[in-house]
PDB file of C-alpha atoms in Angstrom:
ATOM      1  CA  MET A   1     107.332  96.268  61.692  1.00  0.00           C
ATOM      2  CA  ALA A   2     103.705  97.119  62.634  1.00  0.00           C
ATOM      3  CA  GLY A   3     103.729  94.217  65.061  1.00  0.00           C
ATOM      4  CA  ILE A   4     106.944  95.456  66.772  1.00  0.00           C
ATOM      5  CA  VAL A   5     105.606  99.006  67.069  1.00  0.00           C
ATOM      6  CA  LEU A   6     102.291  97.880  68.473  1.00  0.00           C
ATOM      7  CA  HIS A   7     104.126  95.576  70.940  1.00  0.00           C
ATOM      8  CA  LEU A   8     106.276  98.408  72.230  1.00  0.00           C
ATOM      9  CA  LEU A   9     103.308 100.760  72.473  1.00  0.00           C
ATOM     10  CA  LEU A  10     101.347  98.189  74.553  1.00  0.00           C
ATOM     11  CA  LEU A  11     104.373  97.631  76.787  1.00  0.00           C
ATOM     12  CA  LEU A  12     104.928 101.337  77.431  1.00  0.00           C
ATOM     13  CA  LEU A  13     101.331 102.619  77.616  1.00  0.00           C
ATOM     14  CA  VAL A  14      99.065  99.925  78.967  1.00  0.00           C
ATOM     15  CA  PRO A  15     100.628  98.843  82.341  1.00  0.00           C
ATOM     16  CA  PRO A  16      99.253 101.733  84.477  1.00  0.00           C
ATOM     17  CA  LEU A  17      95.764 100.905  83.110  1.00  0.00           C
ATOM     18  CA  LEU A  18      95.878  97.509  84.893  1.00  0.00           C
ATOM     19  CA  VAL A  19      96.584  99.338  88.181  1.00  0.00           C
ATOM     20  CA  GLY A  20      93.542 101.464  87.545  1.00  0.00           C
ATOM     21  CA  VAL A  21      91.383  98.367  86.770  1.00  0.00           C
ATOM     22  CA  ILE A  22      92.514  96.704  90.020  1.00  0.00           C
ATOM     23  CA  ASN A  23      91.767  99.803  92.098  1.00  0.00           C
ATOM     24  CA  LYS A  24      88.408 100.347  90.359  1.00  0.00           C
ATOM     25  CA  THR A  25      87.427  96.710  91.087  1.00  0.00           C
ATOM     26  CA  LYS A  26      88.435  96.989  94.743  1.00  0.00           C
ATOM     27  CA  SER A  27      86.411 100.228  95.033  1.00  0.00           C
ATOM     28  CA  PHE A  28      83.336  98.526  93.476  1.00  0.00           C
ATOM     29  CA  PHE A  29      83.499  95.643  96.011  1.00  0.00           C
ATOM     30  CA  SER A  30      83.888  98.134  98.926  1.00  0.00           C
ATOM     31  CA  GLY A  31      80.888 100.208  97.712  1.00  0.00           C
ATOM     32  CA  ARG A  32      82.889 103.295  96.685  1.00  0.00           C
ATOM     33  CA  SER A  33      83.273 105.065  93.386  1.00  0.00           C
ATOM     34  CA  GLY A  34      86.971 105.076  93.874  1.00  0.00           C
ATOM     35  CA  PRO A  35      89.674 106.890  91.894  1.00  0.00           C
ATOM     36  CA  PRO A  36      89.290 107.396  88.138  1.00  0.00           C
ATOM     37  CA  LEU A  37      90.437 104.553  85.919  1.00  0.00           C
ATOM     38  CA  PHE A  38      93.440 106.614  84.660  1.00  0.00           C
ATOM     39  CA  GLN A  39      94.478 107.936  88.077  1.00  0.00           C
ATOM     40  CA  ALA A  40      97.695 105.911  87.954  1.00  0.00           C
ATOM     41  CA  TYR A  41      98.834 107.915  84.850  1.00  0.00           C
ATOM     42  CA  ARG A  42      98.109 111.188  86.620  1.00  0.00           C
ATOM     43  CA  ASP A  43      99.985 110.099  89.734  1.00  0.00           C
ATOM     44  CA  MET A  44     103.077 109.100  87.743  1.00  0.00           C
ATOM     45  CA  ALA A  45     102.914 112.349  85.731  1.00  0.00           C
ATOM     46  CA  ARG A  46     102.733 114.351  88.928  1.00  0.00           C
ATOM     47  CA  LEU A  47     105.673 112.503  90.446  1.00  0.00           C
ATOM     48  CA  PHE A  48     107.864 113.044  87.303  1.00  0.00           C
ATOM     49  CA  GLY A  49     107.059 116.811  87.506  1.00  0.00           C
ATOM     50  CA  LYS A  50     108.544 117.079  91.007  1.00  0.00           C
ATOM     51  CA  GLY A  51     112.163 117.697  91.976  1.00  0.00           C
ATOM     52  CA  PHE A  52     114.720 115.217  93.475  1.00  0.00           C
ATOM     53  CA  THR A  53     115.322 114.805  97.186  1.00  0.00           C
ATOM     54  CA  PHE A  54     118.131 112.518  98.374  1.00  0.00           C
ATOM     55  CA  SER A  55     119.340 111.557 101.817  1.00  0.00           C
ATOM     56  CA  LEU A  56     122.954 112.383 102.582  1.00  0.00           C
ATOM     57  CA  THR A  57     123.573 108.719 103.448  1.00  0.00           C
ATOM     58  CA  THR A  58     122.724 107.431  99.953  1.00  0.00           C
ATOM     59  CA  THR A  59     125.044 106.760  97.023  1.00  0.00           C
ATOM     60  CA  TRP A  60     124.536 106.150  93.307  1.00  0.00           C
ATOM     61  CA  VAL A  61     123.163 102.701  94.160  1.00  0.00           C
ATOM     62  CA  PHE A  62     120.036 104.305  95.611  1.00  0.00           C
ATOM     63  CA  LYS A  63     119.498 106.210  92.300  1.00  0.00           C
ATOM     64  CA  ALA A  64     120.255 103.132  90.157  1.00  0.00           C
ATOM     65  CA  GLY A  65     117.709 100.856  91.849  1.00  0.00           C
ATOM     66  CA  PRO A  66     114.512 102.155  90.208  1.00  0.00           C
ATOM     67  CA  VAL A  67     116.212 102.760  86.797  1.00  0.00           C
ATOM     68  CA  VAL A  68     117.597  99.198  86.670  1.00  0.00           C
ATOM     69  CA  ALA A  69     114.277  97.674  87.834  1.00  0.00           C
ATOM     70  CA  LEU A  70     112.334  99.546  85.146  1.00  0.00           C
ATOM     71  CA  ALA A  71     114.936  98.748  82.441  1.00  0.00           C
ATOM     72  CA  ALA A  72     114.879  95.020  83.387  1.00  0.00           C
ATOM     73  CA  ALA A  73     111.051  94.868  83.303  1.00  0.00           C
ATOM     74  CA  LEU A  74     110.943  96.607  79.875  1.00  0.00           C
ATOM     75  CA  LEU A  75     113.647  94.272  78.432  1.00  0.00           C
ATOM     76  CA  ALA A  76     111.704  91.247  79.789  1.00  0.00           C
ATOM     77  CA  GLY A  77     108.586  92.600  78.082  1.00  0.00           C
ATOM     78  CA  VAL A  78     110.340  92.574  74.707  1.00  0.00           C
ATOM     79  CA  LEU A  79     110.818  88.789  75.017  1.00  0.00           C
ATOM     80  CA  VAL A  80     107.143  87.951  75.740  1.00  0.00           C
ATOM     81  CA  PRO A  81     104.457  87.707  73.068  1.00  0.00           C
ATOM     82  CA  PHE A  82     101.383  89.901  73.513  1.00  0.00           C
ATOM     83  CA  GLY A  83      98.985  89.948  70.595  1.00  0.00           C
ATOM     84  CA  GLY A  84     101.619  88.763  68.183  1.00  0.00           C
ATOM     85  CA  PRO A  85     105.159  87.273  68.304  1.00  0.00           C
ATOM     86  CA  PRO A  86     107.688  89.175  70.495  1.00  0.00           C
ATOM     87  CA  PRO A  87     110.095  91.625  68.838  1.00  0.00           C
ATOM     88  CA  ALA A  88     113.159  89.766  70.162  1.00  0.00           C
ATOM     89  CA  GLY A  89     114.029  86.222  71.249  1.00  0.00           C
ATOM     90  CA  PHE A  90     116.656  83.553  71.137  1.00  0.00           C
ATOM     91  CA  ALA A  91     117.134  80.048  72.414  1.00  0.00           C
ATOM     92  CA  GLY A  92     117.476  80.282  76.166  1.00  0.00           C
ATOM     93  CA  ASP A  93     115.819  83.745  76.570  1.00  0.00           C
ATOM     94  CA  ALA A  94     113.490  82.127  79.154  1.00  0.00           C
ATOM     95  CA  ILE A  95     116.455  82.004  81.504  1.00  0.00           C
ATOM     96  CA  LEU A  96     117.323  85.580  80.736  1.00  0.00           C
ATOM     97  CA  PHE A  97     113.693  86.528  81.426  1.00  0.00           C
ATOM     98  CA  ALA A  98     113.849  84.967  84.894  1.00  0.00           C
ATOM     99  CA  TYR A  99     117.103  86.545  85.841  1.00  0.00           C
ATOM    100  CA  LEU A 100     116.162  89.997  84.588  1.00  0.00           C
ATOM    101  CA  PHE A 101     113.634  90.011  87.350  1.00  0.00           C
ATOM    102  CA  ALA A 102     116.291  88.648  89.706  1.00  0.00           C
ATOM    103  CA  LEU A 103     118.570  91.575  88.666  1.00  0.00           C
ATOM    104  CA  SER A 104     115.705  93.988  89.270  1.00  0.00           C
ATOM    105  CA  ARG A 105     115.076  92.532  92.738  1.00  0.00           C
ATOM    106  CA  PHE A 106     118.829  92.713  93.564  1.00  0.00           C
ATOM    107  CA  PHE A 107     119.107  96.421  92.733  1.00  0.00           C
ATOM    108  CA  THR A 108     115.858  97.235  94.549  1.00  0.00           C
ATOM    109  CA  MET A 109     117.186  95.464  97.633  1.00  0.00           C
ATOM    110  CA  THR A 110     120.595  97.116  97.538  1.00  0.00           C
ATOM    111  CA  ALA A 111     118.933 100.509  96.980  1.00  0.00           C
ATOM    112  CA  ALA A 112     116.959  99.842 100.169  1.00  0.00           C
ATOM    113  CA  LEU A 113     120.052  98.811 102.097  1.00  0.00           C
ATOM    114  CA  ASP A 114     121.945 101.848 100.743  1.00  0.00           C
ATOM    115  CA  THR A 115     119.651 104.143 102.788  1.00  0.00           C
ATOM    116  CA  GLY A 116     121.116 102.719 106.021  1.00  0.00           C
ATOM    117  CA  SER A 117     117.658 102.333 107.401  1.00  0.00           C
ATOM    118  CA  ALA A 118     117.037  99.183 109.512  1.00  0.00           C
ATOM    119  CA  PHE A 119     113.331  99.422 108.494  1.00  0.00           C
ATOM    120  CA  GLU A 120     114.125  99.207 104.764  1.00  0.00           C
ATOM    121  CA  GLY A 121     116.746  96.562 105.397  1.00  0.00           C
ATOM    122  CA  MET A 122     113.982  94.516 107.054  1.00  0.00           C
ATOM    123  CA  GLY A 123     111.934  94.739 103.857  1.00  0.00           C
ATOM    124  CA  ALA A 124     114.962  93.772 101.724  1.00  0.00           C
ATOM    125  CA  ALA A 125     115.516  90.709 103.889  1.00  0.00           C
ATOM    126  CA  ARG A 126     111.921  89.613 103.498  1.00  0.00           C
ATOM    127  CA  GLU A 127     112.094  90.237  99.738  1.00  0.00           C
ATOM    128  CA  GLY A 128     115.207  88.044  99.402  1.00  0.00           C
ATOM    129  CA  THR A 129     113.737  85.298 101.565  1.00  0.00           C
ATOM    130  CA  PHE A 130     110.458  85.011  99.675  1.00  0.00           C
ATOM    131  CA  ALA A 131     112.247  85.206  96.336  1.00  0.00           C
ATOM    132  CA  CYS A 132     113.940  81.896  97.197  1.00  0.00           C
ATOM    133  CA  PHE A 133     110.496  80.279  97.304  1.00  0.00           C
ATOM    134  CA  ALA A 134     109.092  82.094  94.301  1.00  0.00           C
ATOM    135  CA  GLU A 135     111.878  81.535  91.712  1.00  0.00           C
ATOM    136  CA  PRO A 136     111.424  77.695  91.462  1.00  0.00           C
ATOM    137  CA  ILE A 137     107.764  78.302  90.459  1.00  0.00           C
ATOM    138  CA  LEU A 138     108.802  80.235  87.323  1.00  0.00           C
ATOM    139  CA  PHE A 139     111.399  77.638  86.357  1.00  0.00           C
ATOM    140  CA  PHE A 140     108.910  74.747  86.708  1.00  0.00           C
ATOM    141  CA  VAL A 141     106.547  76.653  84.506  1.00  0.00           C
ATOM    142  CA  PHE A 142     109.291  77.199  81.864  1.00  0.00           C
ATOM    143  CA  LEU A 143     110.367  73.575  82.061  1.00  0.00           C
ATOM    144  CA  ALA A 144     106.798  72.499  81.400  1.00  0.00           C
ATOM    145  CA  LEU A 145     106.345  74.915  78.549  1.00  0.00           C
ATOM    146  CA  ALA A 146     109.679  73.834  77.085  1.00  0.00           C
ATOM    147  CA  ARG A 147     108.524  70.281  77.330  1.00  0.00           C
ATOM    148  CA  ILE A 148     105.315  71.087  75.420  1.00  0.00           C
ATOM    149  CA  SER A 149     106.918  73.267  72.767  1.00  0.00           C
ATOM    150  CA  GLY A 150     110.351  71.649  72.507  1.00  0.00           C
ATOM    151  CA  SER A 151     111.931  75.111  72.646  1.00  0.00           C
ATOM    152  CA  LEU A 152     113.583  77.363  75.257  1.00  0.00           C
ATOM    153  CA  GLN A 153     112.590  80.506  73.438  1.00  0.00           C
ATOM    154  CA  LEU A 154     109.724  82.345  75.083  1.00  0.00           C
ATOM    155  CA  GLY A 155     108.148  83.386  71.815  1.00  0.00           C
ATOM    156  CA  GLU A 156     107.826  79.761  70.701  1.00  0.00           C
ATOM    157  CA  MET A 157     106.856  78.533  74.152  1.00  0.00           C
ATOM    158  CA  LEU A 158     103.981  80.916  74.433  1.00  0.00           C
ATOM    159  CA  PHE A 159     102.910  81.685  70.903  1.00  0.00           C
ATOM    160  CA  GLY A 160     102.865  78.311  69.157  1.00  0.00           C
ATOM    161  CA  ALA A 161     100.154  75.909  68.173  1.00  0.00           C
ATOM    162  CA  GLN A 162     101.737  73.127  70.237  1.00  0.00           C
ATOM    163  CA  PHE A 163      99.105  73.660  73.000  1.00  0.00           C
ATOM    164  CA  PHE A 164      96.459  72.182  70.758  1.00  0.00           C
ATOM    165  CA  SER A 165      98.506  69.167  69.776  1.00  0.00           C
ATOM    166  CA  SER A 166      97.066  67.203  72.618  1.00  0.00           C
ATOM    167  CA  TRP A 167      94.062  67.882  74.806  1.00  0.00           C
ATOM    168  CA  GLY A 168      95.959  65.893  77.486  1.00  0.00           C
ATOM    169  CA  ASN A 169      97.989  69.085  78.168  1.00  0.00           C
ATOM    170  CA  GLY A 170      94.920  70.719  79.678  1.00  0.00           C
ATOM    171  CA  PRO A 171      95.280  69.467  83.277  1.00  0.00           C
ATOM    172  CA  ALA A 172      98.979  70.336  83.336  1.00  0.00           C
ATOM    173  CA  LEU A 173      98.353  73.800  81.922  1.00  0.00           C
ATOM    174  CA  ALA A 174      95.669  74.331  84.550  1.00  0.00           C
ATOM    175  CA  LEU A 175      98.087  73.526  87.319  1.00  0.00           C
ATOM    176  CA  LEU A 176     100.722  75.823  85.811  1.00  0.00           C
ATOM    177  CA  ALA A 177      98.233  78.642  85.518  1.00  0.00           C
ATOM    178  CA  ALA A 178      97.288  78.282  89.181  1.00  0.00           C
ATOM    179  CA  GLY A 179     100.918  78.381  90.270  1.00  0.00           C
ATOM    180  CA  LEU A 180     101.634  81.325  87.928  1.00  0.00           C
ATOM    181  CA  PHE A 181      98.749  83.297  89.414  1.00  0.00           C
ATOM    182  CA  VAL A 182     100.146  82.862  92.889  1.00  0.00           C
ATOM    183  CA  LEU A 183     103.595  83.864  91.556  1.00  0.00           C
ATOM    184  CA  LEU A 184     102.051  86.934  89.868  1.00  0.00           C
ATOM    185  CA  LEU A 185     100.564  88.119  93.226  1.00  0.00           C
ATOM    186  CA  ALA A 186     103.751  87.429  95.165  1.00  0.00           C
ATOM    187  CA  GLU A 187     106.144  89.028  92.653  1.00  0.00           C
ATOM    188  CA  ASN A 188     104.001  92.174  92.417  1.00  0.00           C
ATOM    189  CA  CYS A 189     103.473  92.394  96.137  1.00  0.00           C
ATOM    190  CA  ARG A 190      99.704  92.129  95.919  1.00  0.00           C
ATOM    191  CA  ILE A 191      97.310  90.804  98.621  1.00  0.00           C
ATOM    192  CA  PRO A 192      97.569  88.227 100.209  1.00  0.00           C
ATOM    193  CA  PHE A 193     101.370  88.635 100.167  1.00  0.00           C
ATOM    194  CA  ASP A 194     101.614  92.366 100.579  1.00  0.00           C
ATOM    195  CA  ASP A 195      99.502  95.506 100.226  1.00  0.00           C
ATOM    196  CA  PRO A 196     100.829  98.126  97.801  1.00  0.00           C
ATOM    197  CA  ASN A 197      98.621 100.791  99.390  1.00  0.00           C
ATOM    198  CA  THR A 198     100.155 100.604 102.877  1.00  0.00           C
ATOM    199  CA  HIS A 199     103.349 102.226 104.070  1.00  0.00           C
ATOM    200  CA  LEU A 200     103.331 102.003 107.859  1.00  0.00           C
ATOM    201  CA  GLU A 201     102.664  98.435 108.783  1.00  0.00           C
ATOM    202  CA  LEU A 202     105.237  95.916 109.773  1.00  0.00           C
ATOM    203  CA  THR A 203     103.800  93.264 107.456  1.00  0.00           C
ATOM    204  CA  MET A 204     104.741  94.990 104.209  1.00  0.00           C
ATOM    205  CA  ILE A 205     107.618  93.815 101.971  1.00  0.00           C
ATOM    206  CA  HIS A 206     108.057  95.876  98.787  1.00  0.00           C
ATOM    207  CA  GLU A 207     106.688  99.197  99.952  1.00  0.00           C
ATOM    208  CA  VAL A 208     109.051  99.397 102.867  1.00  0.00           C
ATOM    209  CA  MET A 209     112.007  99.182 100.518  1.00  0.00           C
ATOM    210  CA  VAL A 210     111.007 102.290  98.591  1.00  0.00           C
ATOM    211  CA  LEU A 211     109.965 104.579 101.466  1.00  0.00           C
ATOM    212  CA  ASP A 212     112.943 106.936 100.872  1.00  0.00           C
ATOM    213  CA  HIS A 213     112.273 107.327  97.115  1.00  0.00           C
ATOM    214  CA  SER A 214     110.400 110.422  96.080  1.00  0.00           C
ATOM    215  CA  GLY A 215     109.645 112.561  93.066  1.00  0.00           C
ATOM    216  CA  PRO A 216     110.770 111.123  89.668  1.00  0.00           C
ATOM    217  CA  LEU A 217     112.542 108.146  91.288  1.00  0.00           C
ATOM    218  CA  PHE A 218     109.305 107.136  92.994  1.00  0.00           C
ATOM    219  CA  GLY A 219     107.532 107.644  89.696  1.00  0.00           C
ATOM    220  CA  LEU A 220     109.999 105.159  88.168  1.00  0.00           C
ATOM    221  CA  VAL A 221     109.292 102.723  90.994  1.00  0.00           C
ATOM    222  CA  GLN A 222     105.540 102.934  90.382  1.00  0.00           C
ATOM    223  CA  TYR A 223     105.893 102.650  86.614  1.00  0.00           C
ATOM    224  CA  GLY A 224     108.359  99.765  86.892  1.00  0.00           C
ATOM    225  CA  ALA A 225     105.940  97.891  89.213  1.00  0.00           C
ATOM    226  CA  ALA A 226     103.111  98.336  86.700  1.00  0.00           C
ATOM    227  CA  VAL A 227     105.332  97.087  83.826  1.00  0.00           C
ATOM    228  CA  LYS A 228     106.324  94.114  85.891  1.00  0.00           C
ATOM    229  CA  LEU A 229     102.679  93.335  86.587  1.00  0.00           C
ATOM    230  CA  PHE A 230     101.836  93.679  82.902  1.00  0.00           C
ATOM    231  CA  VAL A 231     104.713  91.490  81.716  1.00  0.00           C
ATOM    232  CA  LEU A 232     104.188  88.644  84.222  1.00  0.00           C
ATOM    233  CA  GLY A 233     100.448  88.909  83.609  1.00  0.00           C
ATOM    234  CA  SER A 234     101.002  88.489  79.847  1.00  0.00           C
ATOM    235  CA  VAL A 235     102.808  85.190  80.476  1.00  0.00           C
ATOM    236  CA  LEU A 236      99.881  83.948  82.508  1.00  0.00           C
ATOM    237  CA  VAL A 237      97.396  85.085  79.859  1.00  0.00           C
ATOM    238  CA  ARG A 238      99.338  83.328  77.126  1.00  0.00           C
ATOM    239  CA  VAL A 239      99.312  80.132  79.211  1.00  0.00           C
ATOM    240  CA  ILE A 240      95.627  80.356  79.926  1.00  0.00           C
ATOM    241  CA  ALA A 241      94.535  81.355  76.376  1.00  0.00           C
ATOM    242  CA  PRO A 242      97.248  80.619  73.761  1.00  0.00           C
ATOM    243  CA  PHE A 243      94.856  81.389  70.996  1.00  0.00           C
ATOM    244  CA  SER A 244      95.768  83.077  67.732  1.00  0.00           C
ATOM    245  CA  ALA A 245      93.185  84.120  65.173  1.00  0.00           C
ATOM    246  CA  GLY A 246      95.911  84.898  62.600  1.00  0.00           C
ATOM    247  CA  SER A 247      95.091  88.619  62.635  1.00  0.00           C
ATOM    248  CA  LEU A 248      97.267  91.016  64.599  1.00  0.00           C
ATOM    249  CA  ALA A 249      94.424  93.398  65.349  1.00  0.00           C
ATOM    250  CA  THR A 250      92.069  90.613  66.571  1.00  0.00           C
ATOM    251  CA  ASP A 251      94.774  88.938  68.642  1.00  0.00           C
ATOM    252  CA  THR A 252      95.874  92.189  70.195  1.00  0.00           C
ATOM    253  CA  ALA A 253      92.234  93.114  71.093  1.00  0.00           C
ATOM    254  CA  LEU A 254      91.688  89.627  72.648  1.00  0.00           C
ATOM    255  CA  PHE A 255      94.939  89.918  74.539  1.00  0.00           C
ATOM    256  CA  LEU A 256      93.953  93.362  75.979  1.00  0.00           C
ATOM    257  CA  VAL A 257      90.497  92.064  77.058  1.00  0.00           C
ATOM    258  CA  LEU A 258      92.109  89.119  78.809  1.00  0.00           C
ATOM    259  CA  MET A 259      94.619  91.393  80.561  1.00  0.00           C
ATOM    260  CA  VAL A 260      91.822  93.655  81.792  1.00  0.00           C
ATOM    261  CA  LEU A 261      89.942  90.587  83.011  1.00  0.00           C
ATOM    262  CA  LEU A 262      93.046  89.379  84.802  1.00  0.00           C
ATOM    263  CA  ALA A 263      93.432  92.741  86.534  1.00  0.00           C
ATOM    264  CA  ALA A 264      89.768  92.562  87.536  1.00  0.00           C
ATOM    265  CA  VAL A 265      90.352  89.046  89.004  1.00  0.00           C
ATOM    266  CA  ILE A 266      93.299  90.443  91.006  1.00  0.00           C
ATOM    267  CA  GLY A 267      90.979  93.147  92.332  1.00  0.00           C
ATOM    268  CA  VAL A 268      88.380  90.557  93.322  1.00  0.00           C
ATOM    269  CA  VAL A 269      91.063  88.473  95.128  1.00  0.00           C
ATOM    270  CA  GLU A 270      92.367  91.557  96.951  1.00  0.00           C
ATOM    271  CA  SER A 271      88.746  92.482  97.915  1.00  0.00           C
ATOM    272  CA  ALA A 272      87.946  89.002  99.198  1.00  0.00           C
ATOM    273  CA  MET A 273      91.125  88.192 101.050  1.00  0.00           C
ATOM    274  CA  ALA A 274      93.284  89.691 103.823  1.00  0.00           C
ATOM    275  CA  ARG A 275      97.013  89.682 103.937  1.00  0.00           C
ATOM    276  CA  LEU A 276      98.530  86.424 105.143  1.00  0.00           C
ATOM    277  CA  ARG A 277     100.718  86.376 108.184  1.00  0.00           C
ATOM    278  CA  LEU A 278     104.350  86.488 107.172  1.00  0.00           C
ATOM    279  CA  THR A 279     104.890  82.970 108.532  1.00  0.00           C
ATOM    280  CA  LYS A 280     102.157  81.641 106.217  1.00  0.00           C
ATOM    281  CA  VAL A 281     103.585  83.223 102.997  1.00  0.00           C
ATOM    282  CA  PRO A 282     106.257  80.471 102.418  1.00  0.00           C
ATOM    283  CA  ASN A 283     103.493  77.825 102.800  1.00  0.00           C
ATOM    284  CA  LEU A 284     101.477  79.353  99.905  1.00  0.00           C
ATOM    285  CA  LEU A 285     104.555  79.772  97.697  1.00  0.00           C
ATOM    286  CA  VAL A 286     105.635  76.183  98.315  1.00  0.00           C
ATOM    287  CA  ALA A 287     102.074  74.955  97.507  1.00  0.00           C
ATOM    288  CA  ALA A 288     102.205  76.964  94.219  1.00  0.00           C
ATOM    289  CA  CYS A 289     105.641  75.363  93.475  1.00  0.00           C
ATOM    290  CA  VAL A 290     104.239  71.916  94.094  1.00  0.00           C
ATOM    291  CA  LEU A 291     101.291  72.558  91.731  1.00  0.00           C
ATOM    292  CA  CYS A 292     103.704  73.533  88.948  1.00  0.00           C
ATOM    293  CA  ALA A 293     105.957  70.587  89.711  1.00  0.00           C
ATOM    294  CA  PHE A 294     102.913  68.222  89.360  1.00  0.00           C
ATOM    295  CA  GLY A 295     102.047  69.986  86.154  1.00  0.00           C
ATOM    296  CA  PHE A 296     105.504  69.282  84.818  1.00  0.00           C
ATOM    297  CA  LEU A 297     105.338  65.611  85.941  1.00  0.00           C
ATOM    298  CA  LEU A 298     101.994  65.205  84.106  1.00  0.00           C
ATOM    299  CA  LEU A 299     103.802  66.194  80.878  1.00  0.00           C
ATOM    300  CA  LEU A 300     106.410  63.477  81.411  1.00  0.00           C
ATOM    301  CA  ARG A 301     103.948  60.671  81.060  1.00  0.00           C
TER     302      ARG A 301
END
């Protein structure tokens, strides 16, 4: 029971901290003090304290988008191990995990289209197009992990001792981790795919879809994006470092340290790189997919 409570607390409370670490890292590299580490918590609290404003052209779909996206990300987080085994899981939950994010994407896109804005429709079209390139990456990773663990349950795929059964898995896991990192940046609309801090440039993808959201609904959008970053980041961390000391407190502390380091690495990447041209985005996603495919093929030897 203590493990379940701790898992849920991490899932609910930690995600905005990663956003703060990324922003702090970017500020450091640009020579600024930047916003406080916990500014994301304050921003969300301020948004939840405001009133609702809806366009007359929108329907219930517009309101359902952020709610479904957040619910899907939280449910996906229940299936992934953090410091200890996940609270829930079953054979085949890896497929549910992938399609929970597909459901989230579908409702976010339909909410954008529901506004009747051609600008937001443009962002929805880009989101749907790039998702076609990103989804195979996740499935190649799960195929490879299933091959290693002999299970389709995320908890067993990411929290077992099977990684140590053969040091020959190392090269394959390195390729999977590289592909997953690219997927993490793409799915969370980070540089070089998108910039979550811009709202007025024609190169953006996710931010253009939520321009009409405000107040508590925009707070849900921001919180849902942070939870999605945390959940996908936890998969990457478990692939990179599937260690378990056997103590819940030690494993949870190690997991948190690795998540903070991952957020710092994302901040470094965003400081060192510019956004890619939209025409180059599919090339990078296909390259990440090929890396994961080679990783899977290495495990078939």
